[in-house]
Amino acid sequence: MSRRFFCAIDPSRRDDYVKKMASLLKPQGKLVGVLFDVDFGRDEPPFGGTKEEYQQRFASHFDIDIMERCYNSHPARQGSELFIKLQAK
């Protein structure tokens, strides 16, 4: 998953994305990617988000193996990205 993809999804539709990804993966399948860890406060893409929001959204369909700040982000995004590794339930 790319942060550029997820950040374009209106937050009101993100639960639909989570459900769809869970349905596409085999049991124990992995969803790995990078998400913004910044709330941009915008009404248009890119939409940000927070670790707490992502934990709530994904927890119903995925076990969260890793959700932590990226250590190797581009300098312009340092401190504003989360690396995620999720496992379908």
mmCIF file with all atom_site columns, C-alpha atoms in Angstrom:
data_model
loop_
_atom_site.group_PDB
_atom_site.id
_atom_site.type_symbol
_atom_site.label_atom_id
_atom_site.label_alt_id
_atom_site.label_comp_id
_atom_site.label_asym_id
_atom_site.label_entity_id
_atom_site.label_seq_id
_atom_site.pdbx_PDB_ins_code
_atom_site.Cartn_x
_atom_site.Cartn_y
_atom_site.Cartn_z
_atom_site.occupancy
_atom_site.B_iso_or_equiv
_atom_site.pdbx_formal_charge
_atom_site.auth_seq_id
_atom_site.auth_comp_id
_atom_site.auth_asym_id
_atom_site.auth_atom_id
_atom_site.pdbx_PDB_model_num
ATOM 1  C CA . MET A 1 1  ? 0.000   0.000   0.000  1.00 0.00 ? 1  MET A CA 1
ATOM 2  C CA . SER A 1 2  ? 1.249   3.435   -0.810 1.00 0.00 ? 2  SER A CA 1
ATOM 3  C CA . ARG A 1 3  ? 0.661   6.471   1.359  1.00 0.00 ? 3  ARG A CA 1
ATOM 4  C CA . ARG A 1 4  ? -0.096  8.306   -1.873 1.00 0.00 ? 4  ARG A CA 1
ATOM 5  C CA . PHE A 1 5  ? -3.026  5.981   -2.420 1.00 0.00 ? 5  PHE A CA 1
ATOM 6  C CA . PHE A 1 6  ? -4.466  5.879   1.086  1.00 0.00 ? 6  PHE A CA 1
ATOM 7  C CA . CYS A 1 7  ? -4.124  9.626   1.632  1.00 0.00 ? 7  CYS A CA 1
ATOM 8  C CA . ALA A 1 8  ? -6.344  10.217  -1.413 1.00 0.00 ? 8  ALA A CA 1
ATOM 9  C CA . ILE A 1 9  ? -9.246  8.260   0.099  1.00 0.00 ? 9  ILE A CA 1
ATOM 10 C CA . ASP A 1 10 ? -11.749 10.489  1.846  1.00 0.00 ? 10 ASP A CA 1
ATOM 11 C CA . PRO A 1 11 ? -11.680 9.563   5.547  1.00 0.00 ? 11 PRO A CA 1
ATOM 12 C CA . SER A 1 12 ? -15.415 8.783   5.393  1.00 0.00 ? 12 SER A CA 1
ATOM 13 C CA . ARG A 1 13 ? -14.602 5.957   2.913  1.00 0.00 ? 13 ARG A CA 1
ATOM 14 C CA . ARG A 1 14 ? -11.545 4.504   4.621  1.00 0.00 ? 14 ARG A CA 1
ATOM 15 C CA . ASP A 1 15 ? -13.465 1.814   6.490  1.00 0.00 ? 15 ASP A CA 1
ATOM 16 C CA . ASP A 1 16 ? -14.677 0.555   3.094  1.00 0.00 ? 16 ASP A CA 1
ATOM 17 C CA . TYR A 1 17 ? -11.031 0.283   2.011  1.00 0.00 ? 17 TYR A CA 1
ATOM 18 C CA . VAL A 1 18 ? -10.096 -1.647  5.160  1.00 0.00 ? 18 VAL A CA 1
ATOM 19 C CA . LYS A 1 19 ? -12.958 -4.112  4.639  1.00 0.00 ? 19 LYS A CA 1
ATOM 20 C CA . LYS A 1 20 ? -12.118 -4.571  0.961  1.00 0.00 ? 20 LYS A CA 1
ATOM 21 C CA . MET A 1 21 ? -8.426  -5.198  1.635  1.00 0.00 ? 21 MET A CA 1
ATOM 22 C CA . ALA A 1 22 ? -9.314  -7.738  4.311  1.00 0.00 ? 22 ALA A CA 1
ATOM 23 C CA . SER A 1 23 ? -11.621 -9.523  1.861  1.00 0.00 ? 23 SER A CA 1
ATOM 24 C CA . LEU A 1 24 ? -8.963  -9.625  -0.867 1.00 0.00 ? 24 LEU A CA 1
ATOM 25 C CA . LEU A 1 25 ? -6.208  -11.093 1.290  1.00 0.00 ? 25 LEU A CA 1
ATOM 26 C CA . LYS A 1 26 ? -5.945  -14.723 2.230  1.00 0.00 ? 26 LYS A CA 1
ATOM 27 C CA . PRO A 1 27 ? -6.191  -15.474 5.956  1.00 0.00 ? 27 PRO A CA 1
ATOM 28 C CA . GLN A 1 28 ? -2.925  -14.374 7.557  1.00 0.00 ? 28 GLN A CA 1
ATOM 29 C CA . GLY A 1 29 ? -2.150  -12.292 4.438  1.00 0.00 ? 29 GLY A CA 1
ATOM 30 C CA . LYS A 1 30 ? -0.067  -9.152  4.917  1.00 0.00 ? 30 LYS A CA 1
ATOM 31 C CA . LEU A 1 31 ? -0.790  -5.513  4.212  1.00 0.00 ? 31 LEU A CA 1
ATOM 32 C CA . VAL A 1 32 ? 2.429   -3.503  4.313  1.00 0.00 ? 32 VAL A CA 1
ATOM 33 C CA . GLY A 1 33 ? 2.960   0.158   3.575  1.00 0.00 ? 33 GLY A CA 1
ATOM 34 C CA . VAL A 1 34 ? 3.594   3.706   4.664  1.00 0.00 ? 34 VAL A CA 1
ATOM 35 C CA . LEU A 1 35 ? 0.935   6.134   5.894  1.00 0.00 ? 35 LEU A CA 1
ATOM 36 C CA . PHE A 1 36 ? 1.078   9.797   6.789  1.00 0.00 ? 36 PHE A CA 1
ATOM 37 C CA . ASP A 1 37 ? 1.090   10.419  10.537 1.00 0.00 ? 37 ASP A CA 1
ATOM 38 C CA . VAL A 1 38 ? -0.115  13.981  10.158 1.00 0.00 ? 38 VAL A CA 1
ATOM 39 C CA . ASP A 1 39 ? -3.615  15.416  10.270 1.00 0.00 ? 39 ASP A CA 1
ATOM 40 C CA . PHE A 1 40 ? -3.576  17.983  7.471  1.00 0.00 ? 40 PHE A CA 1
ATOM 41 C CA . GLY A 1 41 ? -7.029  19.292  8.409  1.00 0.00 ? 41 GLY A CA 1
ATOM 42 C CA . ARG A 1 42 ? -8.021  19.478  4.744  1.00 0.00 ? 42 ARG A CA 1
ATOM 43 C CA . ASP A 1 43 ? -11.276 18.874  2.890  1.00 0.00 ? 43 ASP A CA 1
ATOM 44 C CA . GLU A 1 44 ? -9.412  17.577  -0.173 1.00 0.00 ? 44 GLU A CA 1
ATOM 45 C CA . PRO A 1 45 ? -6.541  15.186  -0.831 1.00 0.00 ? 45 PRO A CA 1
ATOM 46 C CA . PRO A 1 46 ? -4.078  14.570  0.479  1.00 0.00 ? 46 PRO A CA 1
ATOM 47 C CA . PHE A 1 47 ? -5.887  13.618  3.662  1.00 0.00 ? 47 PHE A CA 1
ATOM 48 C CA . GLY A 1 48 ? -3.643  12.792  6.550  1.00 0.00 ? 48 GLY A CA 1
ATOM 49 C CA . GLY A 1 49 ? -4.358  10.725  9.593  1.00 0.00 ? 49 GLY A CA 1
ATOM 50 C CA . THR A 1 50 ? -3.019  9.647   12.945 1.00 0.00 ? 50 THR A CA 1
ATOM 51 C CA . LYS A 1 51 ? -1.696  6.443   14.401 1.00 0.00 ? 51 LYS A CA 1
ATOM 52 C CA . GLU A 1 52 ? -4.690  6.296   16.732 1.00 0.00 ? 52 GLU A CA 1
ATOM 53 C CA . GLU A 1 53 ? -7.125  6.610   13.816 1.00 0.00 ? 53 GLU A CA 1
ATOM 54 C CA . TYR A 1 54 ? -5.367  3.871   11.850 1.00 0.00 ? 54 TYR A CA 1
ATOM 55 C CA . GLN A 1 55 ? -5.284  1.551   14.861 1.00 0.00 ? 55 GLN A CA 1
ATOM 56 C CA . GLN A 1 56 ? -9.039  1.942   15.283 1.00 0.00 ? 56 GLN A CA 1
ATOM 57 C CA . ARG A 1 57 ? -9.789  1.493   11.579 1.00 0.00 ? 57 ARG A CA 1
ATOM 58 C CA . PHE A 1 58 ? -7.622  -1.563  10.966 1.00 0.00 ? 58 PHE A CA 1
ATOM 59 C CA . ALA A 1 59 ? -8.012  -3.413  14.286 1.00 0.00 ? 59 ALA A CA 1
ATOM 60 C CA . SER A 1 60 ? -11.363 -4.981  13.409 1.00 0.00 ? 60 SER A CA 1
ATOM 61 C CA . HIS A 1 61 ? -9.952  -6.847  10.390 1.00 0.00 ? 61 HIS A CA 1
ATOM 62 C CA . PHE A 1 62 ? -6.193  -6.977  10.975 1.00 0.00 ? 62 PHE A CA 1
ATOM 63 C CA . ASP A 1 63 ? -3.700  -7.797  13.681 1.00 0.00 ? 63 ASP A CA 1
ATOM 64 C CA . ILE A 1 64 ? -1.214  -4.959  13.888 1.00 0.00 ? 64 ILE A CA 1
ATOM 65 C CA . ASP A 1 65 ? 2.292   -6.421  13.742 1.00 0.00 ? 65 ASP A CA 1
ATOM 66 C CA . ILE A 1 66 ? 4.049   -3.078  13.262 1.00 0.00 ? 66 ILE A CA 1
ATOM 67 C CA . MET A 1 67 ? 2.797   0.493   13.266 1.00 0.00 ? 67 MET A CA 1
ATOM 68 C CA . GLU A 1 68 ? 5.637   2.827   14.055 1.00 0.00 ? 68 GLU A CA 1
ATOM 69 C CA . ARG A 1 69 ? 7.434   5.911   12.827 1.00 0.00 ? 69 ARG A CA 1
ATOM 70 C CA . CYS A 1 70 ? 9.522   5.316   9.720  1.00 0.00 ? 70 CYS A CA 1
ATOM 71 C CA . TYR A 1 71 ? 13.221  5.525   10.446 1.00 0.00 ? 71 TYR A CA 1
ATOM 72 C CA . ASN A 1 72 ? 14.206  5.919   6.792  1.00 0.00 ? 72 ASN A CA 1
ATOM 73 C CA . SER A 1 73 ? 11.763  8.519   5.451  1.00 0.00 ? 73 SER A CA 1
ATOM 74 C CA . HIS A 1 74 ? 12.866  11.070  2.911  1.00 0.00 ? 74 HIS A CA 1
ATOM 75 C CA . PRO A 1 75 ? 14.237  14.064  4.849  1.00 0.00 ? 75 PRO A CA 1
ATOM 76 C CA . ALA A 1 76 ? 11.261  16.214  3.757  1.00 0.00 ? 76 ALA A CA 1
ATOM 77 C CA . ARG A 1 77 ? 8.852   13.705  5.374  1.00 0.00 ? 77 ARG A CA 1
ATOM 78 C CA . GLN A 1 78 ? 10.972  12.697  8.385  1.00 0.00 ? 78 GLN A CA 1
ATOM 79 C CA . GLY A 1 79 ? 8.781   12.346  11.461 1.00 0.00 ? 79 GLY A CA 1
ATOM 80 C CA . SER A 1 80 ? 5.517   12.401  9.509  1.00 0.00 ? 80 SER A CA 1
ATOM 81 C CA . GLU A 1 81 ? 5.215   8.804   8.248  1.00 0.00 ? 81 GLU A CA 1
ATOM 82 C CA . LEU A 1 82 ? 4.283   5.476   9.793  1.00 0.00 ? 82 LEU A CA 1
ATOM 83 C CA . PHE A 1 83 ? 5.452   2.104   8.562  1.00 0.00 ? 83 PHE A CA 1
ATOM 84 C CA . ILE A 1 84 ? 2.706   -0.489  8.903  1.00 0.00 ? 84 ILE A CA 1
ATOM 85 C CA . LYS A 1 85 ? 2.706   -4.267  8.692  1.00 0.00 ? 85 LYS A CA 1
ATOM 86 C CA . LEU A 1 86 ? -0.720  -5.749  9.260  1.00 0.00 ? 86 LEU A CA 1
ATOM 87 C CA . GLN A 1 87 ? -1.912  -9.344  9.150  1.00 0.00 ? 87 GLN A CA 1
ATOM 88 C CA . ALA A 1 88 ? -5.435  -10.275 8.081  1.00 0.00 ? 88 ALA A CA 1
ATOM 89 C CA . LYS A 1 89 ? -7.435  -12.054 10.778 1.00 0.00 ? 89 LYS A CA 1
#
